[in-house]
Structure formats: C-alpha cells, structure tokens
Amino acid sequence: MPKSTVRSAIRGVLATGIAVGLSLNAQAQTSNTGQPASLGELTVTGQSAQPLDISSAIPVLTINRAEINATGLKTVDEILQRLTIAGSAPNATFNFGSTGATNVDLRNLGSERVLVLVNGRRWATSLDGNVDLTTIPLAIVDHIEILKAGDSARFGSGAIAGVINLVTRDRFSGAEASAYYGQYIEGSHHDGTVQTYDFTLGTASDRGSLVANASYFRQEPIFAGDRDISAFPRYGTGVTRGSGTTSQGRFTLRDPATGEVSDLTVKEGTPGTSLSDFRPFNPLTDFYNFQTANYLLAPSQRTGLYLQGRYELLPELTFHTTMFYEDRESNHHFGPSEVKIGANTAFPISISASNPYNPFGYDLTATGSNPTLLSFSRQLTETGGRLFEESVGTYYFEGGFGGQLPGAANALAWDVSYIFNKSQLDSLSHDLINTQKLANALGPVSDCPGTTDPDCVPLNVFGGQYQGGTITPAMLDYITYTGHRSILSRMRDVTARVSGPIIDLPAGPMAFEAGYEHREVDGSDVPDSASAAGNSFGDFESPASGGFQVNAAYAGVNVPLLADLPFARALEVDLAARHADFDTFGTINASRAGLRWQPTTSWVVRANWSEDFRAPTVREMFGGTSVATENLADPCSGTTSGSVAAACTAAGVPAGYVQPNAPIRTVTGANPNLKPETSISRGLGFVFTPAALPAL
C-alpha cells in the first residue's frame, strides 16, 4: 500500500487502542468510587454453571481485565510467570530443548502439577500434560482466577500445586482493536522486536452472545552472546563452565606402545598434521563457550482465531460453544553439532590409521581390551550452529447445553458439554550428525569411498579451526542430515454437572455440586528413522504411541453453620470428594475439607486440607526411550574447601578434579506400570480488611 495509507491505518489502530484504554480506565475509576465493600462471598468460576463458593477456604487471587491492561504485558504466560508464587517454567527465554511452548509453574512443583482451565474446563494439553499458554489469546481473557492450593477433589488430576482458570469475555459488545510494537536496546544492539495485533468483535442480547477474536503475534530473537548476563554459560566464570567439546577438538589417547594416557588439543593456528601441532588440554582456558550461538529470547510467530457463543433456545435451555485454532511457527538455535566418540563415550567409533588426515600413525581404536581412543570430542563450528524449527497447529472445540432442572424447587442448574482438542507439532532439526556415516568417513580409506558407501567423503577432524575450519562442505553434506519429528496429542472430554442450593439452613442455603466426567487422552511421537535407530548425536527418541481413559464422579457441599452472630458473622465448612477410575492403573480417590470463619466484618480466618493426585501422562507411560544432552553440574568439580570438598575427598574424588564436560548424554524412558503421584496440602491463613482504611 502507499505509505500514506499505511500511516493512516496505523493511526486508526492506535487511536482505537487509546480510546479503548481510556474507556477501561474510566470504568476502573467508576468502579472504585463509592463505599468500600465489606468482606463477603467471592464466587470463583469452577467447572459448573453455578459453582460453589470455594474462595472461603482456599486462597484465591483474581486478576481482572483492568489490571491485565495496566501491566502492559501482551501474553498470558508473561502475566502468570510474574506471580509471586510462580516458579521457573519454559517461556520465550527457554532455548535448550524447548518446543516453543510456554507453561506456568506454582511453588516450583513443576508445570505438570498445575491445572490450567479455560472457563472452568480443561484446555488442550501436550503429551506431557502441560497447557501451552501461547494458545490462549490474552485479548479474550476477562479475568484470571488462581486457586493457590490443591483441589483434585473438585477438578481432578493435576490440581496439586494449584488451579488457574482463565475466564473469557463472553458478554462483549462492539469492536476493539489493539496494536503493540516494542524493541530491546542494549548498546549498539536493537533486537528482540515484538509485535502484537488483536481484533475482537462481539454482540450480546438478552438471549445470547457471540464473541470473535483474531490475533497475531511476532517476536524476533536475541542471541545470548549479545548480553553480558548471558554471554557465558555461568555469569562471571568465563569459559570455565563451558563445554569440554571444543572447536579445536579434544583427544584423550592411550599410546599403544607405552600405555601412557594423554589429554590433547590442537594448537591454535596449526593444521593438526603433525604431533607438534598438539598440546595438553587446559580446562581453565580451553572449554568452549556455547552461549554465543544460543538464543536468549527465542523467536516465535502465532496466528489465532477464537469464537465463543451462547444462545438461549428455551427459557430453561441454553446452547454454548467455544472454537479455537492457532498456528505457531517458532525456532531455537543451539551451539554447533558435536562429535563425541571413543571407548568412554556412548559411541565407540574408531578413527583408522589410513584416514588421510590422521597424524598419529596408528589406529585410534575405541573397541577391544586395550583401546587407544578413549574419547574424542569436537564442535563442528563449520555448520554455524544447530537450528530447530517447530510448526504447531492447535484445534479446540467445546459444545454443550445447560439450563435449570425443570420442577426443581431450588433452581438447580445443569450443564452437559463435549470437548475435543488436537495439537500437532512438526519439527525440523538441521545439521544433525548421522553416526553411521560418521563411522564410514573416519574408517579405512579403502571403504570411503568404497563398497560400504560410494558417496562417502573422508573426514578431517584433526585441524580444529585452522584457516576457518578443516571440515569442508562436501564432508558436512555427507555426515549431516535434517531430522524430522511429529508429535500428536488429542483429548476427548464429556462432562455432566448439576449444582445449586438444596436445603435452606438457619445460617443460609446449603449449596451442592456433583458431576461426572469421561475423558480420553491419546497421542504419538514419531521421530525420523536415523534418530529412531540411534544413529544421531542429536536428541533422539524411539517411536511411541498410547493413551488412557478415565471415568470420574465428584460431589461437594458448602454448609453454613452460623451467621450474623457475635464473633460469628459467618461460619461454614466446604467438603468435596472425587472417585476416578483409570484404565491404566485403576481407581484413586481424592477429598478436601475447608473451614471459613468470619468473626467480624474486617476479619476472615480460613483453613483447608486436601489430598490430591496427578495421573501419569501419556509420555510418562507410553513414551519411547530418549537420549538427550543435559547440563549437569558435579558439585565436586573445582571445589577446594568446605564441607562439600571434605565429602568429595572422603568419597575418593582426586584433588583438583574438574568436571570434563557439563553437557552429559542422559537416557530416559517411559513406564506403562506407573502409579499416580499423591500429595497432602494443608493451609491456614487470614484476611484483614480494616474498615477505617478502605483502600487497604
């Protein structure tokens, strides 16, 4: 478009955003005028149409729309990860091993132990049981409710550390557009550009409502090497906490004639063609700084469409539905591909004496009773670093009916709904190394090229970064490949609920809630053939698929015991229980009890007890065996004094020991016989709202 047209469009969008902001600010100011409200009931949107009041016993934090706008933040994960009880969970700064998803953690118990709901219903989850918060557009969120305690009795599996419920704007009328553009500046670097665009359209009447939203988000990367805080593996320690897999190469060899073991590296500026080109490896200066190739802020692009509607078919029958689709493109950048071979590694690959680049004059063998190649490692910086690209499509559909039970004296509400969601992740991993082809390229020159593989190109790993690197494009083309991985996750969930007051007691009506749920979860994880066969230095996993079904029933009551008495403005108990039957491990029960005592208008004392559980996820039960590189730190490494050093010495750790490599190849696997995790949560607290200080 012409520049003048673009400027006009931008002015229009910004003007709309400013008008909306002023409107919200005016609403907030209006709502804050008048007399302060005394402590009363706060109803938290739960799983049913008319949920029980559960704020009395469990601490609840509510973040309303005006407060969300005031933060200036543009994504759900940014808001939730700034909570004071939030722990460390994957987000946009999580680069190593990430799929681009963001999660929330409460009290550092792990994101898989936090149940995330949207409008009181389960949202799309991964095979790990986590909700990707990028799939929830912030523009459609009306308020956020955080239950800061476990409640599996009411909400089911996963509600151990807490429950987060995002309630959407279902009664929005009119149109709203917003645009945001931001950029980070650090010295000469202008990077990390963020753009967000949202458009929301809604209409509402006495009989129904319809809200639609379209959103776009784009974030550019920041490299870790461009910031002082992340330029090295550990701040303030230089390269000493880097990788022992260096760009010059590290050789731990046993001389076949003398049996002497040497730890060598290539001298800078030498071609590695003679023994004089090698020197002893120095762990204080020779470790590799892999941070320069890593992201500090990972790039991502998301496009989402959201539709939510409700319509009253009859005075006591309402249809409701929610539909959502998001497409996400993200990528992550790691250090260069690594070669790690030898007798003391996971890949006992030898280097032949006939390899035209081998300067040692003998076979560097990694097998047999007296191997000469104990280990060799090298960063293939010629690749420029590993790039992992993710493409994710998420579909969500919810539909159901609700209303009032006909003939019920106390207007019991009911709701029946069906949920289907599907998430498909396809990823590409560039510049991975095929270990079978690596063995061919390092093997006897008669076989490379030869009958083993006519396309084989002999590999030179001895010269380090001499003249920009000794590994040519032809060598890289032969030993590297692009890996592919496809991960599918699906859920089908049918729920039926009824709730409302059932008995009028002297202190008030006793509220009741009961429900039934049938949930099916399944998925698959299919890597490429090279990774599945274990012929890769990259993270790989064997193919896996599986799923489970659960049938559950729950019930709860809120019983008012005393009201409007001296030192007992309100006294009530809250009870709930759930029975769940999984087709994988059997049955499990959960229960909860809470007490709320309000002696005066200004004071509330509350206590709660809950037994909760988390069922094993699809990946934990049916995932394949996986191998990944984890950054693990040996506490004895470099420790010279104190109790840790004394314990290391007593255990036989030699003086001056330095861990040779922080990234460690780690093998994990699933177990179909897993049982659920269980927990006990206890809480005691109070709320004080002084009448003399209405703003406090």
XYZ file of C-alpha atoms in Angstrom, residues 251 253 256 262 264 266 272-275 278 353 357-364 462:
21
model
C 41.765 -36.140 22.199
C 44.558 -41.146 23.803
C 49.775 -48.327 22.057
C 47.434 -38.049 27.183
C 45.470 -33.234 23.956
C 45.187 -28.783 18.617
C 46.921 -30.679 13.027
C 49.016 -32.603 10.505
C 51.894 -33.488 12.861
C 52.344 -34.373 16.520
C 49.149 -30.780 19.602
C 45.264 -45.058 10.629
C 44.154 -36.760 7.953
C 45.231 -38.933 10.930
C 48.651 -37.622 12.101
C 49.242 -40.149 14.906
C 50.334 -43.028 12.677
C 48.239 -45.720 14.343
C 44.602 -46.790 14.564
C 42.668 -44.784 17.146
C 42.188 -33.021 13.390
